[in-house]
């Protein structure tokens, strides 16, 4: 919902730092609420020939809630062709402010990721270095790939064995790589 009226055909023909745009990661929702634009964006991205992955912004405060979010996500994805991962976006400040232990926070992540995997999708954890350092035990999450959210220049990103890296916000104050505006997207957009 935050990217406005995206022209996915223009985006499919766009380049980011000289590389063609091949995929999008769409926000499926937050908690168990569907993103206002997910259905529209999904259809337009697929029609444009882009690969599609999704992420769920989690509001889960325990493993049971995380499993419920995962079950809800799997229900929303029925009948859709998802080419890229189903990501667990773990960064909510209210949840992180509850003062749980690393074991408890890690269990929340594992619960979602395990449920998504048993549902037949490729799960990944999306989070940033501050969350990893303060709240998670990556050794207990080593069965799952990491999509690292860290806006910085290539070569200065933290190395956690990430398989995917969100490196910049094109056209915004966090555009450390000088991506500039991305064709088809009004305003800022995250780049991976």
Coordinates of N, CA, C and O in Angstrom, one line a residue:
X1 N 0.8 -1.2 0.0 CA 0.0 0.0 0.0 C 0.8 1.3 0.0 O 0.4 2.3 -0.4
X2 N 2.1 1.2 0.4 CA 2.9 2.4 0.6 C 3.5 2.9 -0.7 O 4.0 4.0 -0.8
X3 N 3.5 2.0 -1.8 CA 4.2 2.4 -3.0 C 3.3 3.1 -4.0 O 3.7 3.5 -5.1
X4 N 2.0 3.3 -3.7 CA 1.1 4.0 -4.6 C 0.8 3.2 -5.9 O 0.8 2.0 -5.9
X5 N 0.5 4.0 -6.9 CA 0.1 3.4 -8.2 C 1.3 2.9 -9.0 O 1.8 3.7 -9.8
X6 N 1.8 1.7 -8.8 CA 2.9 1.2 -9.5 C 2.5 0.8 -10.9 O 1.5 0.1 -11.1
X7 N 3.4 1.1 -11.9 CA 3.2 0.7 -13.2 C 4.2 -0.5 -13.4 O 5.3 -0.3 -13.6
X8 N 3.6 -1.7 -13.3 CA 4.4 -2.9 -13.3 C 5.1 -3.2 -14.6 O 6.1 -3.8 -14.7
X9 N 4.4 -2.8 -15.7 CA 5.0 -2.9 -17.0 C 6.3 -2.1 -17.2 O 7.3 -2.5 -17.7
X10 N 6.2 -0.8 -16.7 CA 7.4 0.0 -16.7 C 8.5 -0.5 -15.8 O 9.7 -0.5 -16.1
X11 N 8.0 -1.0 -14.6 CA 9.0 -1.6 -13.7 C 9.7 -2.8 -14.3 O 10.9 -3.0 -14.1
X12 N 9.0 -3.6 -15.0 CA 9.6 -4.8 -15.7 C 10.7 -4.4 -16.6 O 11.7 -5.1 -16.8
X13 N 10.5 -3.2 -17.2 CA 11.5 -2.8 -18.2 C 12.6 -1.9 -17.6 O 13.5 -1.4 -18.2
X14 N 12.5 -1.7 -16.3 CA 13.4 -0.8 -15.5 C 14.8 -1.5 -15.2 O 14.9 -2.8 -15.3
X15 N 15.7 -0.7 -14.9 CA 17.0 -1.2 -14.4 C 17.4 -0.6 -13.1 O 17.0 0.6 -12.9
X16 N 18.0 -1.3 -12.2 CA 18.5 -0.8 -11.0 C 20.0 -1.0 -11.0 O 20.5 -2.2 -11.0
X17 N 20.8 0.1 -10.9 CA 22.2 0.0 -11.0 C 22.7 -0.8 -12.2 O 23.6 -1.6 -12.1
X18 N 22.0 -0.6 -13.3 CA 22.4 -1.3 -14.6 C 21.9 -2.7 -14.7 O 22.1 -3.4 -15.7
X19 N 21.2 -3.2 -13.7 CA 20.7 -4.6 -13.7 C 19.2 -4.6 -14.0 O 18.5 -3.8 -13.3
X20 N 18.7 -5.5 -14.8 CA 17.2 -5.5 -15.1 C 16.4 -5.9 -13.8 O 16.9 -6.8 -13.1
X21 N 15.2 -5.4 -13.7 CA 14.3 -5.8 -12.6 C 13.7 -7.1 -13.0 O 13.1 -7.2 -14.1
X22 N 13.8 -8.1 -12.2 CA 13.3 -9.4 -12.5 C 12.2 -9.9 -11.5 O 11.4 -10.7 -11.8
X23 N 12.2 -9.3 -10.3 CA 11.3 -9.8 -9.3 C 10.8 -8.7 -8.4 O 11.4 -7.6 -8.3
X24 N 9.7 -8.9 -7.7 CA 9.2 -8.0 -6.7 C 8.8 -8.8 -5.5 O 8.5 -10.0 -5.6
X25 N 9.0 -8.2 -4.3 CA 8.6 -8.8 -3.1 C 7.4 -8.0 -2.6 O 7.6 -6.8 -2.2
X26 N 6.2 -8.5 -2.6 CA 5.0 -7.8 -2.3 C 4.6 -8.1 -0.8 O 4.7 -9.2 -0.4
X27 N 4.2 -7.0 -0.2 CA 3.7 -7.2 1.2 C 2.3 -7.9 1.1 O 1.3 -7.3 0.6
X28 N 2.2 -9.1 1.6 CA 1.0 -9.8 1.6 C 0.0 -9.2 2.7 O -1.1 -9.0 2.4
X29 N 0.6 -8.8 3.8 CA -0.2 -8.2 4.8 C 0.6 -7.9 6.1 O 1.9 -8.0 6.1
X30 N -0.1 -7.6 7.1 CA 0.5 -7.4 8.4 C -0.3 -8.1 9.5 O -1.6 -7.9 9.4
X31 N 0.3 -8.9 10.3 CA -0.5 -9.7 11.2 C -1.4 -10.6 10.4 O -0.8 -11.4 9.6
X32 N -2.7 -10.5 10.5 CA -3.6 -11.3 9.7 C -4.5 -10.4 8.9 O -5.7 -10.7 8.8
X33 N -4.0 -9.3 8.5 CA -4.8 -8.3 7.6 C -4.1 -8.2 6.3 O -2.9 -8.0 6.2
X34 N -4.9 -8.4 5.2 CA -4.4 -8.3 3.9 C -4.0 -6.9 3.5 O -4.7 -5.9 3.8
X35 N -2.9 -6.7 2.9 CA -2.4 -5.4 2.4 C -3.5 -4.9 1.4 O -4.0 -5.7 0.5
X36 N -3.9 -3.6 1.5 CA -4.9 -3.1 0.6 C -4.6 -3.2 -0.9 O -5.6 -3.3 -1.7
X37 N -3.4 -3.3 -1.3 CA -3.0 -3.4 -2.7 C -2.5 -4.7 -3.1 O -2.1 -4.9 -4.3
X38 N -2.4 -5.7 -2.2 CA -1.8 -7.0 -2.6 C -2.4 -7.6 -3.8 O -1.7 -8.0 -4.8
X39 N -3.7 -7.8 -3.8 CA -4.4 -8.5 -4.9 C -4.1 -7.8 -6.3 O -3.8 -8.4 -7.3
X40 N -4.2 -6.5 -6.3 CA -4.0 -5.6 -7.5 C -2.5 -5.8 -7.9 O -2.2 -6.0 -9.1
X41 N -1.6 -5.6 -6.9 CA -0.2 -5.7 -7.3 C 0.2 -7.0 -7.8 O 1.0 -7.2 -8.7
X42 N -0.3 -8.1 -7.1 CA 0.0 -9.4 -7.6 C -0.4 -9.7 -9.0 O 0.4 -10.1 -9.8
X43 N -1.6 -9.3 -9.3 CA -2.1 -9.5 -10.7 C -1.3 -8.7 -11.7 O -0.9 -9.2 -12.8
X44 N -1.0 -7.5 -11.4 CA -0.2 -6.6 -12.3 C 1.2 -7.1 -12.5 O 1.8 -7.0 -13.6
X45 N 1.8 -7.5 -11.4 CA 3.2 -8.0 -11.5 C 3.3 -9.2 -12.3 O 4.2 -9.4 -13.2
X46 N 2.4 -10.2 -12.1 CA 2.4 -11.4 -12.9 C 2.1 -11.1 -14.4 O 2.8 -11.7 -15.3
X47 N 1.2 -10.2 -14.6 CA 0.8 -9.8 -16.0 C 2.0 -9.2 -16.7 O 2.2 -9.4 -17.9
X48 N 2.8 -8.5 -15.9 CA 4.0 -7.8 -16.5 C 5.2 -8.8 -16.7 O 6.2 -8.4 -17.4
X49 N 5.1 -10.0 -16.2 CA 6.1 -11.0 -16.4 C 7.2 -11.0 -15.3 O 8.3 -11.5 -15.5
X50 N 6.9 -10.4 -14.1 CA 7.8 -10.3 -13.0 C 7.6 -11.6 -12.1 O 6.5 -12.1 -12.0
X51 N 8.7 -12.0 -11.6 CA 8.7 -13.1 -10.5 C 8.1 -12.4 -9.3 O 8.4 -11.2 -9.0
X52 N 7.4 -13.2 -8.5 CA 6.8 -12.6 -7.3 C 7.1 -13.4 -6.1 O 7.0 -14.6 -6.1
X53 N 7.5 -12.7 -5.0 CA 7.6 -13.3 -3.7 C 6.8 -12.4 -2.8 O 6.3 -11.3 -3.2
X54 N 6.6 -12.9 -1.5 CA 5.7 -12.1 -0.6 C 6.4 -12.0 0.8 O 7.3 -12.9 1.1
X55 N 5.9 -11.1 1.5 CA 6.4 -11.0 2.9 C 5.2 -10.6 3.8 O 4.2 -10.0 3.4
X56 N 5.2 -11.1 5.0 CA 4.2 -10.8 6.0 C 4.9 -10.0 7.1 O 5.8 -10.5 7.8
X57 N 4.4 -8.8 7.4 CA 4.9 -8.0 8.5 C 4.2 -8.6 9.7 O 3.0 -8.5 9.9
X58 N 5.0 -9.1 10.6 CA 4.5 -9.9 11.8 C 4.2 -9.0 12.9 O 5.0 -8.0 13.2
X59 N 3.1 -9.3 13.6 CA 2.7 -8.7 14.9 C 2.7 -9.7 16.0 O 2.2 -9.4 17.1
X60 N 3.2 -10.9 15.7 CA 3.1 -12.0 16.7 C 4.0 -11.8 17.9 O 5.2 -11.4 17.8
X61 N 3.4 -12.0 19.1 CA 4.1 -11.9 20.3 C 4.5 -13.2 20.9 O 5.1 -13.3 22.0
X62 N 4.2 -14.3 20.3 CA 4.5 -15.7 20.7 C 4.5 -16.6 19.6 O 4.0 -16.3 18.5
X63 N 5.0 -17.8 19.8 CA 5.0 -18.8 18.7 C 3.7 -19.2 18.2 O 3.5 -19.4 17.0
X64 N 2.7 -19.3 19.1 CA 1.3 -19.7 18.6 C 0.8 -18.6 17.7 O 0.2 -18.9 16.6
X65 N 1.0 -17.3 18.0 CA 0.5 -16.3 17.2 C 1.2 -16.3 15.8 O 0.6 -16.0 14.8
X66 N 2.5 -16.6 15.8 CA 3.3 -16.7 14.6 C 2.8 -17.8 13.7 O 2.7 -17.6 12.5
X67 N 2.5 -18.9 14.3 CA 1.9 -20.1 13.5 C 0.5 -19.7 12.9 O 0.2 -20.0 11.8
X68 N -0.3 -18.9 13.7 CA -1.5 -18.4 13.2 C -1.4 -17.5 12.0 O -2.1 -17.5 11.1
X69 N -0.4 -16.6 12.1 CA -0.1 -15.7 11.0 C 0.3 -16.5 9.8 O -0.1 -16.2 8.7
X70 N 1.2 -17.5 10.0 CA 1.6 -18.3 8.9 C 0.4 -19.1 8.2 O 0.3 -19.1 7.0
X71 N -0.4 -19.6 9.1 CA -1.6 -20.3 8.5 C -2.5 -19.4 7.7 O -3.0 -19.7 6.6
X72 N -2.7 -18.1 8.2 CA -3.4 -17.1 7.5 C -2.8 -16.8 6.2 O -3.4 -16.7 5.1
X73 N -1.4 -16.6 6.2 CA -0.7 -16.3 5.0 C -0.9 -17.5 3.9 O -1.1 -17.2 2.8
X74 N -0.8 -18.7 4.4 CA -0.9 -19.8 3.5 C -2.3 -19.8 2.9 O -2.5 -20.2 1.7
X75 N -3.3 -19.5 3.6 CA -4.7 -19.4 3.1 C -4.8 -18.4 2.0 O -5.4 -18.6 1.0
X76 N -4.2 -17.2 2.2 CA -4.2 -16.1 1.2 C -3.5 -16.5 -0.1 O -3.9 -16.0 -1.1
X77 N -2.5 -17.4 0.0 CA -1.7 -17.7 -1.1 C -2.2 -18.9 -1.9 O -1.7 -19.1 -3.0
X78 N -3.3 -19.5 -1.5 CA -3.9 -20.6 -2.2 C -4.3 -20.2 -3.6 O -4.9 -19.1 -3.8
X79 N -3.8 -20.9 -4.6 CA -4.1 -20.7 -6.0 C -3.3 -19.7 -6.7 O -3.4 -19.4 -7.9
X80 N -2.3 -19.1 -5.9 CA -1.4 -18.1 -6.5 C -0.1 -18.7 -6.8 O 0.3 -19.7 -6.2
X81 N 0.6 -18.2 -7.9 CA 1.9 -18.7 -8.3 C 2.9 -17.8 -7.6 O 3.2 -16.7 -8.0
X82 N 3.6 -18.3 -6.6 CA 4.6 -17.6 -5.9 C 6.0 -18.2 -6.3 O 6.2 -19.3 -6.0
X83 N 6.8 -17.3 -6.9 CA 8.0 -17.8 -7.5 C 9.2 -17.6 -6.5 O 10.2 -18.3 -6.6
X84 N 9.1 -16.6 -5.7 CA 10.2 -16.3 -4.7 C 9.8 -16.6 -3.3 O 8.6 -17.1 -3.1
X85 N 10.6 -16.4 -2.3 CA 10.2 -16.8 -1.0 C 9.0 -16.2 -0.4 O 8.5 -15.1 -0.9
X86 N 8.5 -16.8 0.7 CA 7.5 -16.2 1.6 C 8.3 -15.8 2.8 O 8.8 -16.7 3.5
X87 N 8.4 -14.5 3.0 CA 9.2 -14.0 4.1 C 8.5 -13.6 5.3 O 7.3 -13.1 5.2
X88 N 9.1 -13.8 6.4 CA 8.6 -13.4 7.8 C 9.3 -12.1 8.1 O 10.5 -12.1 8.4
X89 N 8.6 -11.0 8.1 CA 9.2 -9.7 8.3 C 9.1 -9.5 9.9 O 8.0 -9.2 10.4
X90 N 10.2 -9.6 10.5 CA 10.3 -9.5 12.0 C 11.0 -8.3 12.4 O 12.3 -8.3 12.4
X91 N 10.3 -7.2 12.7 CA 10.9 -6.0 13.1 C 10.0 -5.1 13.9 O 10.3 -3.9 14.2
X92 N 8.8 -5.5 14.2 CA 7.8 -4.6 14.8 C 8.3 -4.1 16.2 O 8.6 -4.9 17.1
X93 N 8.3 -2.8 16.4 CA 8.9 -2.2 17.6 C 8.1 -2.6 18.9 O 8.6 -2.7 19.9
X94 N 6.8 -2.7 18.7 CA 6.0 -3.1 19.9 C 6.3 -4.5 20.3 O 6.5 -4.7 21.5
X95 N 6.4 -5.4 19.4 CA 6.8 -6.8 19.8 C 8.2 -6.8 20.4 O 8.5 -7.4 21.4
X96 N 9.2 -6.1 19.7 CA 10.5 -6.1 20.2 C 10.7 -5.4 21.5 O 11.6 -5.7 22.3
X97 N 9.8 -4.5 21.8 CA 9.8 -3.8 23.1 C 9.3 -4.6 24.3 O 9.3 -4.1 25.4
X98 N 8.8 -5.8 24.0 CA 8.2 -6.6 25.1 C 9.3 -7.2 26.1 O 8.9 -7.7 27.1
X99 N 10.5 -7.1 25.7 CA 11.6 -7.6 26.5 C 11.7 -9.1 26.7 O 12.2 -9.6 27.7
X100 N 11.3 -9.8 25.7 CA 11.5 -11.3 25.7 C 12.9 -11.7 25.5 O 13.8 -10.8 25.2
X101 N 13.2 -12.9 25.8 CA 14.6 -13.4 25.7 C 14.9 -13.7 24.2 O 14.0 -13.8 23.4
X102 N 16.2 -13.9 23.9 CA 16.5 -14.3 22.5 C 15.8 -15.6 22.1 O 15.4 -15.8 21.0
X103 N 15.8 -16.5 23.1 CA 15.1 -17.8 22.9 C 13.6 -17.6 22.5 O 13.2 -18.2 21.5
X104 N 13.0 -16.7 23.2 CA 11.5 -16.5 22.9 C 11.4 -15.8 21.5 O 10.5 -16.2 20.7
X105 N 12.2 -14.8 21.2 CA 12.0 -14.1 19.9 C 12.4 -15.1 18.8 O 11.7 -15.1 17.8
X106 N 13.4 -15.9 19.0 CA 13.8 -16.9 18.0 C 12.7 -17.9 17.7 O 12.5 -18.3 16.6
X107 N 12.1 -18.3 18.8 CA 11.0 -19.3 18.7 C 9.8 -18.7 17.9 O 9.1 -19.4 17.1
X108 N 9.5 -17.4 18.0 CA 8.5 -16.8 17.2 C 8.8 -16.9 15.7 O 8.0 -17.3 14.9
X109 N 10.1 -16.6 15.4 CA 10.5 -16.7 14.0 C 10.4 -18.1 13.5 O 9.9 -18.4 12.4
X110 N 11.0 -19.0 14.3 CA 11.0 -20.5 13.8 C 9.5 -21.0 13.6 O 9.3 -21.7 12.7
X111 N 8.6 -20.6 14.5 CA 7.2 -21.1 14.4 C 6.6 -20.7 13.0 O 6.0 -21.5 12.4
X112 N 6.8 -19.4 12.6 CA 6.3 -19.0 11.3 C 7.0 -19.7 10.2 O 6.3 -20.3 9.3
X113 N 8.3 -19.7 10.2 CA 9.1 -20.3 9.1 C 8.8 -21.8 9.0 O 8.7 -22.3 7.8
X114 N 8.7 -22.5 10.1 CA 8.4 -24.0 10.0 C 7.0 -24.2 9.4 O 6.9 -25.1 8.5
X115 N 6.0 -23.4 9.8 CA 4.7 -23.6 9.3 C 4.6 -23.3 7.8 O 4.0 -24.0 7.0
X116 N 5.3 -22.3 7.3 CA 5.4 -21.9 5.9 C 6.0 -23.1 5.1 O 5.6 -23.5 4.0
X117 N 7.1 -23.6 5.6 CA 7.8 -24.7 5.0 C 6.9 -25.9 4.8 O 6.8 -26.5 3.8
X118 N 6.2 -26.3 5.9 CA 5.3 -27.4 5.8 C 4.2 -27.2 4.9 O 3.5 -28.1 4.4
X119 N 3.9 -25.9 4.6 CA 2.8 -25.5 3.7 C 3.3 -25.6 2.3 O 2.5 -25.3 1.3
X120 N 4.6 -25.9 2.0 CA 5.0 -26.1 0.7 C 5.7 -24.9 0.1 O 6.0 -24.9 -1.1
X121 N 6.0 -23.9 0.8 CA 6.7 -22.7 0.3 C 8.1 -22.6 0.8 O 8.5 -23.3 1.8
X122 N 8.9 -21.7 0.2 CA 10.3 -21.5 0.6 C 10.3 -20.3 1.6 O 10.1 -19.1 1.2
X123 N 10.5 -20.5 2.9 CA 10.4 -19.5 3.8 C 11.8 -18.8 4.1 O 12.8 -19.5 4.0
X124 N 11.8 -17.5 4.3 CA 13.0 -16.8 4.7 C 12.6 -15.8 5.8 O 11.5 -15.4 5.9
X125 N 13.6 -15.4 6.6 CA 13.5 -14.4 7.6 C 14.0 -13.1 7.1 O 15.1 -13.0 6.5
X126 N 13.1 -12.1 7.2 CA 13.5 -10.7 6.8 C 13.7 -9.9 8.1 O 12.7 -9.8 8.9
X127 N 14.9 -9.4 8.3 CA 15.1 -8.5 9.5 C 16.4 -7.8 9.3 O 17.1 -8.0 8.3
X128 N 16.8 -6.9 10.2 CA 18.0 -6.1 10.1 C 19.0 -6.4 11.2 O 18.7 -7.2 12.1
X129 N 20.2 -5.9 11.0 CA 21.3 -6.1 11.9 C 20.9 -5.8 13.4 O 21.3 -6.5 14.3
X130 N 20.2 -4.7 13.6 CA 19.9 -4.3 15.0 C 19.1 -5.4 15.7 O 19.3 -5.7 16.9
X131 N 18.1 -5.9 15.0 CA 17.2 -7.0 15.5 C 18.0 -8.2 15.8 O 17.9 -8.9 16.8
X132 N 18.9 -8.6 14.8 CA 19.7 -9.8 15.0 C 20.6 -9.7 16.2 O 20.6 -10.6 17.0
X133 N 21.3 -8.5 16.3 CA 22.2 -8.4 17.4 C 21.6 -8.4 18.8 O 22.1 -8.9 19.8
X134 N 20.4 -7.8 18.9 CA 19.7 -7.6 20.2 C 18.7 -8.7 20.6 O 18.5 -8.9 21.7
X135 N 18.2 -9.4 19.5 CA 17.0 -10.2 19.9 C 17.0 -11.7 19.4 O 16.2 -12.5 19.8
X136 N 17.9 -12.0 18.4 CA 17.8 -13.3 17.8 C 19.1 -14.2 18.0 O 20.2 -13.6 18.1
X137 N 18.9 -15.5 17.9 CA 19.9 -16.4 17.9 C 19.9 -17.1 16.5 O 19.1 -18.0 16.2
X138 N 20.8 -16.6 15.6 CA 20.8 -17.1 14.2 C 21.2 -18.5 14.1 O 20.8 -19.2 13.2
X139 N 21.9 -19.0 15.1 CA 22.3 -20.5 15.1 C 21.0 -21.3 15.1 O 21.0 -22.4 14.5
X140 N 20.0 -20.9 15.8 CA 18.7 -21.6 15.9 C 17.9 -21.4 14.7 O 16.8 -22.0 14.6
X141 N 18.3 -20.5 13.8 CA 17.5 -20.2 12.6 C 18.3 -20.6 11.3 O 17.9 -20.3 10.2
X142 N 19.4 -21.4 11.5 CA 20.3 -21.7 10.4 C 19.6 -22.6 9.3 O 20.1 -22.7 8.2
X143 N 18.5 -23.2 9.6 CA 17.8 -24.0 8.6 C 17.0 -23.1 7.6 O 16.4 -23.6 6.7
X144 N 17.0 -21.8 7.8 CA 16.3 -20.8 7.0 C 17.2 -19.7 6.5 O 18.1 -19.3 7.2
X145 N 17.0 -19.3 5.3 CA 17.8 -18.2 4.7 C 17.3 -16.9 5.3 O 16.2 -16.7 5.8
X146 N 18.3 -16.0 5.2 CA 18.1 -14.6 5.7 C 18.0 -13.6 4.5 O 18.8 -13.6 3.6
X147 N 17.0 -12.7 4.6 CA 16.9 -11.6 3.7 C 17.2 -10.4 4.6 O 16.5 -10.0 5.5
X148 N 18.4 -9.9 4.5 CA 19.0 -8.8 5.3 C 18.5 -7.4 4.9 O 18.7 -7.1 3.8
X149 N 17.9 -6.7 5.8 CA 17.6 -5.3 5.6 C 18.6 -4.4 6.2 O 18.7 -4.2 7.4
X150 N 19.5 -3.9 5.3 CA 20.5 -3.0 5.7 C 20.9 -2.1 4.6 O 21.5 -2.5 3.6
X151 N 20.5 -0.8 4.7 CA 20.8 0.2 3.7 C 22.2 0.7 3.8 O 22.5 1.5 4.7
X152 N 23.0 0.2 2.9 CA 24.4 0.6 2.9 C 25.0 0.3 1.6 O 24.4 -0.4 0.7
X153 N 26.3 0.7 1.3 CA 27.0 0.4 0.1 C 27.5 -1.1 0.1 O 27.9 -1.6 1.1
X154 N 27.5 -1.7 -1.1 CA 28.0 -3.0 -1.2 C 29.5 -3.1 -0.7 O 30.3 -2.2 -0.9
X155 N 29.7 -4.1 0.1 CA 31.0 -4.3 0.7 C 31.0 -3.9 2.1 O 31.9 -4.2 2.9
X156 N 30.0 -3.1 2.5 CA 30.0 -2.6 3.9 C 28.8 -3.2 4.7 O 28.6 -2.9 5.8
X157 N 28.1 -4.1 4.0 CA 26.9 -4.7 4.7 C 27.4 -5.8 5.7 O 28.5 -6.4 5.5
X158 N 26.7 -6.0 6.7 CA 27.0 -7.0 7.7 C 26.9 -8.4 7.0 O 26.1 -8.6 6.1
X159 N 27.7 -9.3 7.4 CA 27.6 -10.7 6.8 C 27.1 -11.7 7.8 O 27.7 -12.0 8.8
X160 N 25.9 -12.1 7.6 CA 25.2 -13.1 8.4 C 24.9 -14.3 7.6 O 24.0 -15.1 7.9
X161 N 25.5 -14.4 6.4 CA 25.2 -15.5 5.5 C 23.9 -15.3 4.8 O 23.3 -16.2 4.3
X162 N 23.5 -14.0 4.6 CA 22.3 -13.7 3.9 C 22.3 -14.1 2.5 O 23.3 -14.1 1.8
X163 N 21.1 -14.6 2.0 CA 20.9 -15.0 0.6 C 20.3 -13.8 -0.2 O 20.4 -13.9 -1.4
X164 N 19.7 -12.9 0.5 CA 19.1 -11.7 -0.2 C 19.4 -10.5 0.7 O 19.5 -10.6 1.9
X165 N 19.6 -9.4 0.0 CA 20.0 -8.2 0.7 C 19.1 -7.0 0.2 O 19.1 -6.7 -1.0
X166 N 18.4 -6.3 1.1 CA 17.7 -5.1 0.8 C 18.7 -4.0 1.1 O 19.0 -3.7 2.3
X167 N 19.3 -3.4 0.1 CA 20.5 -2.6 0.2 C 20.2 -1.1 0.1 O 21.0 -0.2 0.5
X168 N 19.0 -0.7 -0.4 CA 18.8 0.7 -0.6 C 17.3 1.1 -0.7 O 16.5 0.2 -1.0
X169 N 17.0 2.3 -0.5 CA 15.6 2.8 -0.7 C 15.8 3.8 -1.9 O 16.3 4.9 -1.7
X170 N 15.5 3.4 -3.1 CA 15.6 4.2 -4.3 C 14.9 5.5 -4.1 O 13.7 5.5 -3.8
X171 N 15.5 6.6 -4.4 CA 14.9 7.9 -4.4 C 14.6 8.5 -3.1 O 13.9 9.5 -3.0
X172 N 15.2 7.9 -2.0 CA 14.9 8.4 -0.7 C 16.1 8.7 0.1 O 17.3 8.7 -0.5
X173 N 16.0 9.1 1.3 CA 17.1 9.5 2.1 C 18.1 8.3 2.4 O 19.2 8.6 2.7
X174 N 17.6 7.1 2.3 CA 18.4 5.9 2.5 C 18.9 5.3 1.2 O 19.2 4.2 1.2
X175 N 19.0 6.2 0.2 CA 19.5 5.7 -1.1 C 21.0 5.8 -1.1 O 21.6 6.6 -1.9
X176 N 21.6 5.0 -0.3 CA 23.1 5.0 -0.2 C 23.8 4.6 -1.5 O 25.0 5.0 -1.6
X177 N 23.2 3.9 -2.3 CA 23.8 3.5 -3.6 C 23.5 4.3 -4.8 O 23.8 4.0 -5.9
X178 N 22.8 5.5 -4.5 CA 22.5 6.4 -5.6 C 21.7 5.8 -6.7 O 22.0 6.0 -7.9
X179 N 20.7 5.0 -6.3 CA 19.9 4.3 -7.3 C 19.0 5.3 -8.1 O 18.8 5.2 -9.3
X180 N 18.5 6.3 -7.3 CA 17.6 7.3 -7.9 C 16.2 6.7 -8.1 O 15.9 5.6 -7.5
X181 N 15.4 7.4 -8.8 CA 14.0 6.9 -9.0 C 14.0 5.6 -9.9 O 14.7 5.5 -10.8
X182 N 13.1 4.7 -9.5 CA 13.0 3.5 -10.3 C 11.7 3.6 -11.2 O 10.7 4.0 -10.7
X183 N 11.9 3.4 -12.5 CA 10.8 3.6 -13.4 C 9.6 2.7 -13.0 O 9.8 1.5 -12.7
X184 N 8.4 3.3 -13.1 CA 7.2 2.6 -12.7 C 6.8 2.8 -11.3 O 5.7 2.4 -11.0
X185 N 7.7 3.3 -10.5 CA 7.3 3.4 -9.0 C 7.3 4.9 -8.7 O 8.4 5.5 -8.7
X186 N 6.2 5.4 -8.3 CA 6.2 6.8 -7.8 C 6.8 6.9 -6.5 O 6.5 6.2 -5.6
X187 N 7.8 7.8 -6.3 CA 8.4 8.0 -5.0 C 9.4 6.9 -4.7 O 10.1 6.3 -5.6
X188 N 9.6 6.6 -3.4 CA 10.6 5.7 -3.0 C 10.2 4.2 -3.2 O 9.1 3.9 -3.2
X189 N 11.2 3.4 -3.3 CA 11.0 1.9 -3.2 C 12.2 1.2 -2.8 O 13.4 1.7 -3.0
X190 N 12.0 0.2 -2.0 CA 13.1 -0.6 -1.5 C 13.7 -1.4 -2.7 O 13.0 -1.9 -3.6
X191 N 15.1 -1.6 -2.6 CA 15.8 -2.4 -3.7 C 16.5 -3.5 -3.0 O 17.1 -3.4 -2.0
X192 N 16.4 -4.7 -3.7 CA 17.0 -5.9 -3.2 C 17.9 -6.5 -4.2 O 17.7 -6.4 -5.4

